[in-house]
Short mmCIF file of C-alpha atoms and ligand atoms in Angstrom, two decimals:
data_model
loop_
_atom_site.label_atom_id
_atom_site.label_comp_id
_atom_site.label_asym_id
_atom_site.label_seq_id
_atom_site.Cartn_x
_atom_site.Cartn_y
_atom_site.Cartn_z
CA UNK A 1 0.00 0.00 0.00
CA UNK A 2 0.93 3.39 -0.97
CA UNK A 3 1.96 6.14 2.10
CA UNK A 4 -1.04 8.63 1.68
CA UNK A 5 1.76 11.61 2.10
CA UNK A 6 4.28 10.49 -0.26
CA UNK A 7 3.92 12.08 -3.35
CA UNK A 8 4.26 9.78 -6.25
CA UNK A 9 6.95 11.71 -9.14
CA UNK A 10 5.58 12.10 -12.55
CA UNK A 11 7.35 14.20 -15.35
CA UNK A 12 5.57 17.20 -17.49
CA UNK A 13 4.99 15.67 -20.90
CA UNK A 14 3.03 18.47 -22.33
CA UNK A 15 1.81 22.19 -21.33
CA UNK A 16 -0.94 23.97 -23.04
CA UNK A 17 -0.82 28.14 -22.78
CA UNK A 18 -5.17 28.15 -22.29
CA UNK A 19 -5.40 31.85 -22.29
CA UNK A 20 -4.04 35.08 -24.01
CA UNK A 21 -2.89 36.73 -20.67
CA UNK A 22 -0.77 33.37 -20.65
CA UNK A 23 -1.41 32.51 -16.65
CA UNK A 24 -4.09 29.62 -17.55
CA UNK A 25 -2.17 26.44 -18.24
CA UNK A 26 -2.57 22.75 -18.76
CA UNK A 27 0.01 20.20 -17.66
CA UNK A 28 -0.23 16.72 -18.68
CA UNK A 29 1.66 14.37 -16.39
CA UNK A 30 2.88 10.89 -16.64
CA UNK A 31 3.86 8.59 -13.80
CA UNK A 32 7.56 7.52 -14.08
CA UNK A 33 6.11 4.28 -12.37
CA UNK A 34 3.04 2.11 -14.17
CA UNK A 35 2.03 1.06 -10.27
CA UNK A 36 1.46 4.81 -9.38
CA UNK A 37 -0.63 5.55 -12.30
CA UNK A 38 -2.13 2.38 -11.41
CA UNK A 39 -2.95 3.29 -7.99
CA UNK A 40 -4.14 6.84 -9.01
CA UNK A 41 -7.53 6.32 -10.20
CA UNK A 42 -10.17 9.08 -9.88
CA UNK A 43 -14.31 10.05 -9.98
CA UNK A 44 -14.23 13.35 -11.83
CA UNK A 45 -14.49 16.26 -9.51
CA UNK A 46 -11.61 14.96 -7.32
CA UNK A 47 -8.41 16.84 -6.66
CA UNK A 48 -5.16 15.96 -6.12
CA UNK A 49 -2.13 17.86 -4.50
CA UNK A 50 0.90 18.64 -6.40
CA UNK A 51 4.25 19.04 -5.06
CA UNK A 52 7.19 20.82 -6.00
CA UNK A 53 10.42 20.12 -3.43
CA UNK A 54 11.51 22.76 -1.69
CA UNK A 55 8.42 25.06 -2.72
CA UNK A 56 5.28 23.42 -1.40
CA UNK A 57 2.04 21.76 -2.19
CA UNK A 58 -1.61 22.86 -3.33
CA UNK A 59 -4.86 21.00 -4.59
CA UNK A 60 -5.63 21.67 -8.11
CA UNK A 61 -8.99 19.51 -9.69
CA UNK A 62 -8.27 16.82 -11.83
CA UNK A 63 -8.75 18.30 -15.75
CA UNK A 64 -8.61 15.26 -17.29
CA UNK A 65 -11.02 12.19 -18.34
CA UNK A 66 -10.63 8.92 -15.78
CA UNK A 67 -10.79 7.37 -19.63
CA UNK A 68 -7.00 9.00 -20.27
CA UNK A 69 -5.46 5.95 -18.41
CA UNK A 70 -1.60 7.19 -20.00
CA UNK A 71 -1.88 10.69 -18.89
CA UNK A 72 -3.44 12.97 -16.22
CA UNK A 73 -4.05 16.64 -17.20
CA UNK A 74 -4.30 19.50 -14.21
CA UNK A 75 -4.81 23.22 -15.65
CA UNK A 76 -3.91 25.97 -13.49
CA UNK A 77 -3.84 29.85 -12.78
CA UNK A 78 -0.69 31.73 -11.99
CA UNK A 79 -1.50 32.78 -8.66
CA UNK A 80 1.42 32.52 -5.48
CA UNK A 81 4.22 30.95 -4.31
CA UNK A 82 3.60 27.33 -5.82
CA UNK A 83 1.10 27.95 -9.14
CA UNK A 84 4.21 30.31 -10.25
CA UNK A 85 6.83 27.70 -9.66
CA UNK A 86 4.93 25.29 -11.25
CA UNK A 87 4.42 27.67 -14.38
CA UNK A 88 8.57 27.99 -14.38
CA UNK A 89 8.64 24.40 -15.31
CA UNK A 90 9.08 22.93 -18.51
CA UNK A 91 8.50 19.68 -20.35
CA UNK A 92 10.87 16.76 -18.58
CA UNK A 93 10.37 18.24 -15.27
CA UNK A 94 9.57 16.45 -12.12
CA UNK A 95 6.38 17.12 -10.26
CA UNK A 96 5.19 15.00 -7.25
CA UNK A 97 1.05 14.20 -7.07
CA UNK A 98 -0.75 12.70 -4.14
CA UNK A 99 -4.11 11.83 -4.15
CA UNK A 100 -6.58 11.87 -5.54
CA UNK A 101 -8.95 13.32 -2.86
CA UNK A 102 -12.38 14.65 -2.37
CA UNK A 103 -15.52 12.91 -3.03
CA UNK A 104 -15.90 13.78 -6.77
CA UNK A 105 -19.58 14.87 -8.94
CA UNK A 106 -22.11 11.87 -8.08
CA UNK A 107 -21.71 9.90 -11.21
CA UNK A 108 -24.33 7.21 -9.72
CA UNK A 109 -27.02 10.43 -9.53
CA UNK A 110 -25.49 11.63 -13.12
CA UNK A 111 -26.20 7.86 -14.58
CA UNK A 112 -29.53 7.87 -16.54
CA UNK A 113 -29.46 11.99 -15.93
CA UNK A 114 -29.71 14.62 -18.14
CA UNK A 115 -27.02 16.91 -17.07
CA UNK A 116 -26.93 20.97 -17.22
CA UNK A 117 -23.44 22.28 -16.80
CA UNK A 118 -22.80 25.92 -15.52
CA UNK A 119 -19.51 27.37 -15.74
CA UNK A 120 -17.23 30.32 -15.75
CA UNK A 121 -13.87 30.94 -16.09
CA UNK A 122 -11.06 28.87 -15.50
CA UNK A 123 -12.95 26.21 -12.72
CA UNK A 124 -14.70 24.74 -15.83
CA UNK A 125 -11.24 22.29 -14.96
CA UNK A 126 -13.23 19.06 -13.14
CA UNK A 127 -16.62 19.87 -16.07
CA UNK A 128 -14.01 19.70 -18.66
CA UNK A 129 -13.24 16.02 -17.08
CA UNK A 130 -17.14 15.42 -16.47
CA UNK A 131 -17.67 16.20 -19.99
CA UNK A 132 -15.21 14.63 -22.06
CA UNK A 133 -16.04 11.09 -19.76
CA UNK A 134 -19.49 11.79 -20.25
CA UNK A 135 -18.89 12.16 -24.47
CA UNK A 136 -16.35 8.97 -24.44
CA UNK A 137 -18.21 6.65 -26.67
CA UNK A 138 -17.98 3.86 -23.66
CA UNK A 139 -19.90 6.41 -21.70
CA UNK A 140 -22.23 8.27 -23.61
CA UNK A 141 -24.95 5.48 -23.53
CA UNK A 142 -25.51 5.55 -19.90
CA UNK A 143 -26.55 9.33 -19.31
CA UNK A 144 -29.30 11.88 -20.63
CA UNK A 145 -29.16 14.90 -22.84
CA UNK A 146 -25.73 16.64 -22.00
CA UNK A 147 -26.40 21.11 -22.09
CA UNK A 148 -23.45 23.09 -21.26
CA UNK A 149 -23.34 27.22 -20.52
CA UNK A 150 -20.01 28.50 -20.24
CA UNK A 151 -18.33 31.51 -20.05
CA UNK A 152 -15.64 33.89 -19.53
CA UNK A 153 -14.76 37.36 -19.19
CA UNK A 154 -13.50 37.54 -22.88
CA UNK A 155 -12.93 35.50 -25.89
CA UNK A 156 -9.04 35.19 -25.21
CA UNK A 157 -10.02 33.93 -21.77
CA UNK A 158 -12.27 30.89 -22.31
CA UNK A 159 -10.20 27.80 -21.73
CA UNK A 160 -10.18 24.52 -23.99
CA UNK A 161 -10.81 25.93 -27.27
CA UNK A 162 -9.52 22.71 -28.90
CA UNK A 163 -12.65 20.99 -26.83
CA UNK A 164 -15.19 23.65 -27.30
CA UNK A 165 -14.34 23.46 -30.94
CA UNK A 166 -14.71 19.14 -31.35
CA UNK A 167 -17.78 19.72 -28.65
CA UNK A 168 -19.79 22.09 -31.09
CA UNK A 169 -19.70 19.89 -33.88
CA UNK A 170 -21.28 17.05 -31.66
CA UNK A 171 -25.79 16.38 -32.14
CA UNK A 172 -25.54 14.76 -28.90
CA UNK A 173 -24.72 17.74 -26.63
CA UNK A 174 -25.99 21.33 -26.73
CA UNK A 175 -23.28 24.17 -26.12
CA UNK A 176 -23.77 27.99 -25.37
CA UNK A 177 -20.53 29.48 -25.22
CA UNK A 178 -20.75 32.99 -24.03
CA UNK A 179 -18.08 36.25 -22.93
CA UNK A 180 -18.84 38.90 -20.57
CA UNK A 181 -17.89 41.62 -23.54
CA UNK A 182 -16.76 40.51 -27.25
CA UNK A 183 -13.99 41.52 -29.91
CA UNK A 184 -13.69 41.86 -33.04
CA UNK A 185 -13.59 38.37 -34.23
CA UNK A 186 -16.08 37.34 -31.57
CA UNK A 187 -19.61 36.11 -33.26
CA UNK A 188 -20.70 34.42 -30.63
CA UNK A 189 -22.76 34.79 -27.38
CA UNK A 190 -22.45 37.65 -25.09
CA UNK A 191 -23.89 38.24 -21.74
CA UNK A 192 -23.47 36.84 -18.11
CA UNK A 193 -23.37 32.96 -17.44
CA UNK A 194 -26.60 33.26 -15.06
CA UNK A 195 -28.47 35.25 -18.17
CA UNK A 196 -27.77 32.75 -21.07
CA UNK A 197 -29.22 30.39 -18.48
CA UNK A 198 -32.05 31.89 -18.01
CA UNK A 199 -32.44 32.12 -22.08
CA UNK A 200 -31.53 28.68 -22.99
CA UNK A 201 -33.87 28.00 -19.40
CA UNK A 202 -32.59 24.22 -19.87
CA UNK A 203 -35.38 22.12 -18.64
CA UNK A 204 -35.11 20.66 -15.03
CA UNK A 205 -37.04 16.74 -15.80
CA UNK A 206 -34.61 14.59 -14.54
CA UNK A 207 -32.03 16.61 -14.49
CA UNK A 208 -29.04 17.58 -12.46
CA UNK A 209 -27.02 20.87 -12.40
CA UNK A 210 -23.39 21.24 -12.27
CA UNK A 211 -22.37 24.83 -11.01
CA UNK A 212 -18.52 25.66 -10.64
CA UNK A 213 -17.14 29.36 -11.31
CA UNK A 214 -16.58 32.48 -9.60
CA UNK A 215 -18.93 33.44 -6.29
CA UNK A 216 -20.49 36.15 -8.43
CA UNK A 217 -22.06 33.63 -11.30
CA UNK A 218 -22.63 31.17 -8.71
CA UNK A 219 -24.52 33.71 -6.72
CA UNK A 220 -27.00 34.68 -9.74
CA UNK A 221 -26.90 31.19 -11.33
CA UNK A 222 -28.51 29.56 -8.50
CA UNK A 223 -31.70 31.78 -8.42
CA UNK A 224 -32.01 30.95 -11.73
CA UNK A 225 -31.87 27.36 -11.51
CA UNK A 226 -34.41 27.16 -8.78
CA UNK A 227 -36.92 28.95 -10.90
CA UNK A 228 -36.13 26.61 -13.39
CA UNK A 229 -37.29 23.83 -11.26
CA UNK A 230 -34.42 22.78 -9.85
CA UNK A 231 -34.53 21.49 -6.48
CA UNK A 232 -31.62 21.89 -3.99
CA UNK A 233 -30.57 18.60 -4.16
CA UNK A 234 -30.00 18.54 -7.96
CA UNK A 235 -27.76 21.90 -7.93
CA UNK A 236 -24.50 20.37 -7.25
CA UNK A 237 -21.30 22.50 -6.40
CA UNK A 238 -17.87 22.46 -6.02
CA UNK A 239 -15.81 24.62 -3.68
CA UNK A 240 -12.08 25.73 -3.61
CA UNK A 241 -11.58 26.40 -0.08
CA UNK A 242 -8.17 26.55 1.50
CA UNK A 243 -6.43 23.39 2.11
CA UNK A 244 -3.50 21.68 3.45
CA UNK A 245 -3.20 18.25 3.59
CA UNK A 246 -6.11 17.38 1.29
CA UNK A 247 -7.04 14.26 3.49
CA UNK A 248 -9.01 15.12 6.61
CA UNK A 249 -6.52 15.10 8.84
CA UNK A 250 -5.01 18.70 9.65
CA UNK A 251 -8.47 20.74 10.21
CA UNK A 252 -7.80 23.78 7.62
CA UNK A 253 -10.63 23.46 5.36
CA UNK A 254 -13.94 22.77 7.84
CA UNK A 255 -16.97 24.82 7.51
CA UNK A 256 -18.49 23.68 10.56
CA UNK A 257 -18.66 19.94 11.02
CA UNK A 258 -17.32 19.28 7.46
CA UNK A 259 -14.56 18.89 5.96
CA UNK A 260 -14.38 20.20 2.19
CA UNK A 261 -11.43 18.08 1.65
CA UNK A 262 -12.69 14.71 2.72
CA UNK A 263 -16.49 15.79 2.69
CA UNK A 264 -16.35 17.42 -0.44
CA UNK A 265 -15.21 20.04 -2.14
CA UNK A 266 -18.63 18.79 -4.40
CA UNK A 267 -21.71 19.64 -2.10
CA UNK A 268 -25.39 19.48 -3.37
CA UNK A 269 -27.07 23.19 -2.41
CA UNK A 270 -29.60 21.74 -0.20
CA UNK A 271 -26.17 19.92 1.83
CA UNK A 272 -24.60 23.72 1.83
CA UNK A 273 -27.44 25.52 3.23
CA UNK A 274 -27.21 22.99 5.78
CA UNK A 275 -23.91 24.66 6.45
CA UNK A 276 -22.27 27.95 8.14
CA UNK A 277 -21.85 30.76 5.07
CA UNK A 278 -18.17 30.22 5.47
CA UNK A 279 -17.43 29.81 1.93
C1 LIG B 1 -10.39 21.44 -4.29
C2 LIG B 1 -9.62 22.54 -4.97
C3 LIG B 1 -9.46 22.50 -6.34
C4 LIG B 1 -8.75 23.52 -6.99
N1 LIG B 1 -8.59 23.41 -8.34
C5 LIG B 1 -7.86 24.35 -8.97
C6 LIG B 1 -7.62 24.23 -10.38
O1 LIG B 1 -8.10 23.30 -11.05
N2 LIG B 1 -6.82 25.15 -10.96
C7 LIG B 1 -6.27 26.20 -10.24
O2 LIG B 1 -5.54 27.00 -10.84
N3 LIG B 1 -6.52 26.36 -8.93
C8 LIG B 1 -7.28 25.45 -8.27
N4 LIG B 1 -7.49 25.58 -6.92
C9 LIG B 1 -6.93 26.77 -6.23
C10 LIG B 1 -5.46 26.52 -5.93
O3 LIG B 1 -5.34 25.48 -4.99
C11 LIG B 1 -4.80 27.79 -5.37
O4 LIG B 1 -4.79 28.81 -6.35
C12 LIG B 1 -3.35 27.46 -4.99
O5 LIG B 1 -3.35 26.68 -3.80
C13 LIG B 1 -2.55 28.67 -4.77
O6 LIG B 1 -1.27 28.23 -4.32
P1 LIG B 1 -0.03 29.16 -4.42
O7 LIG B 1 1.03 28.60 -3.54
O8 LIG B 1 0.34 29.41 -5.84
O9 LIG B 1 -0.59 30.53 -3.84
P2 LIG B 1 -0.34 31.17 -2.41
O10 LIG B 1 1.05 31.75 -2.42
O11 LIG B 1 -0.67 30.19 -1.33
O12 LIG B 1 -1.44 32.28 -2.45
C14 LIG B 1 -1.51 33.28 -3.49
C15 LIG B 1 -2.83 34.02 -3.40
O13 LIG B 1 -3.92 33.13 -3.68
C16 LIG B 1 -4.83 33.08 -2.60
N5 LIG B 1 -5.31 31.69 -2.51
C17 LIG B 1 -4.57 30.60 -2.37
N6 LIG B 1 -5.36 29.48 -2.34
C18 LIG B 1 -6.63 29.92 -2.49
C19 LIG B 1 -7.90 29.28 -2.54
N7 LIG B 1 -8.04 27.95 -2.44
N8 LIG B 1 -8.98 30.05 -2.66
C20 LIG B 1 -8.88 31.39 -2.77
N9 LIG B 1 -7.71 32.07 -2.74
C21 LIG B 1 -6.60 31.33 -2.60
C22 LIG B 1 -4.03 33.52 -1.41
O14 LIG B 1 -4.83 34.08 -0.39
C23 LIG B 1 -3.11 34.57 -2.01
O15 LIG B 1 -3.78 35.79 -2.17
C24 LIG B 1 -8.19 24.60 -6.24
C25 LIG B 1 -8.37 24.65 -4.86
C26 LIG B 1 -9.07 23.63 -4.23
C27 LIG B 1 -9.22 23.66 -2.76
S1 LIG B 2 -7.13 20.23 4.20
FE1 LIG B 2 -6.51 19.23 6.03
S2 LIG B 2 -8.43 18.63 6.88
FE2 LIG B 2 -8.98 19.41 4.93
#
């Protein structure tokens, strides 16, 4: 059995620049040992830490499909002390991962669902993985009509073009990609996450809603949704609060008797209204 606080090394194989201001990007990962990749297997919506020595740790949601069995993909914002290191690196590098931790989206619930996603900005991360394990063609059999509304601020800012791009010339999955203000070779959507919702007002019949963005849309998008019909229990979230160890053990990330590491971070709205408004 593996020590849960080792980290197991992988090496960068790939990066992907995601964004025009350049501080959005995707590292793929292998493991240098088949047993470790072996061990490592994830529900999407989990998280996993990465380590750089000498610099630190910090949780970062799985990007990638559970179906990707050679690779694991983790995209990530420029933000401190460890996101920058980890931006320094290059292909060949060494990384440590340990995890992966969390409880992950309900994919029992999401079997035989239809599923609305909600997103903005760059935590579409653990939808993108939802998403392209929902489309695999093992997969796609086993859930309901797939509707996706994402956003960002701007059209250099939306992450996963190369997705959004094979995703929109899919029948089996409706996307609404939209930007908070346009450019000049921008013909699609624009306007707010939470108002596209409420225009594309994606039916609520058997269906569950994945939310994950920035307080702000999550804020508007959930008023939305329960007009829609949604019930608390099928508006599903996932938060980013502070963590350390990522496993339940050091008491950093509780909002009252939870713990969003072990607990969560995915939370159904009727489970967070249960809670203190600590996040
Ligand atoms: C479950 C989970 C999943 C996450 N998934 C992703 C992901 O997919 N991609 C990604 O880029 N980031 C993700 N994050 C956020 C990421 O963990 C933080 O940005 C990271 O820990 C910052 O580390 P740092 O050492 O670079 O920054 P620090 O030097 O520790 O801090 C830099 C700044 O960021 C703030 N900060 C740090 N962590 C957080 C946080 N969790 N929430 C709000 N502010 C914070 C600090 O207050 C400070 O202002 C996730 C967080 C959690 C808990
Ligand atoms: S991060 Fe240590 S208990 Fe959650």
């Amino acid at each position: 059995m593996q020590n849960p606080y080792e980290p197991q090394m992988t090496v960068i194989e790939k990066t992907i620049t995601e964004n025009q201001a350049g501080d959005i990007r995707t590292f793929q990962f292998r493991f240098r040992e088949q047993a470790a990749r072996d061990a490592f297997q994830f529900v999407c919506g989990q998280f996993a830490e990465l380590s750089l020595w000498g610099v630190g740790e910090c949780p970062i949601g799985i990007a990638s499909s559970p179906m990707d069995q050679d690779f694991v993909q983790f995209t990530v914002k420029r933000m401190g002390v460890v996101t920058t290191a980890l931006h320094r690196l290059r292909e060949g590098n060494a990384v440590g991962i340990r995890g992966p931790y969390g409880n992950g989206y309900p994919m029992d619930r999401l079997a035989g669902s239809n599923i609305v996603i909600v997103a903005g900005g760059f935590a579409f991360t653990t939808l993108r993985s939802l998403t392209n394990y929902v489309l695999h063609p093992d997969n796609r059999a086993r859930f309901g009509k797939v509707t996706i509304i994402y956003g960002a601020r701007s059209p250099g800012e939306l992450i996963y073009k190369y997705d959004l791009e094979r995703w929109a010339t899919r029948d089996d999955l409706d996307l609404h990609v939209t930007v908070d203000a346009g450019d000049d070779s921008w013909t699609g959507l624009v306007g707010y996450v939470p108002s596209v919702l409420k225009d594309v007002a994606p039916s609520a019949d058997n269906a569950l809603a994945l939310v994950c963005g920035p307080p702000i849309m999550i804020r508007f998008s959930i008023p939305v949704l329960l007009e829609l019909g949604f019930t608390p229990e099928c508006i599903i979230n996932s938060l980013e609060m502070r963590m350390k160890c990522g496993m339940g053990k050091c008491g950093r990330c509780n909002i009252g008797g939870k713990y969003v590491c072990k607990d969560g971070p995915v939370f159904t709205y009727a489970e967070l209204q249960a809670l203190p408004a600590e996040y």
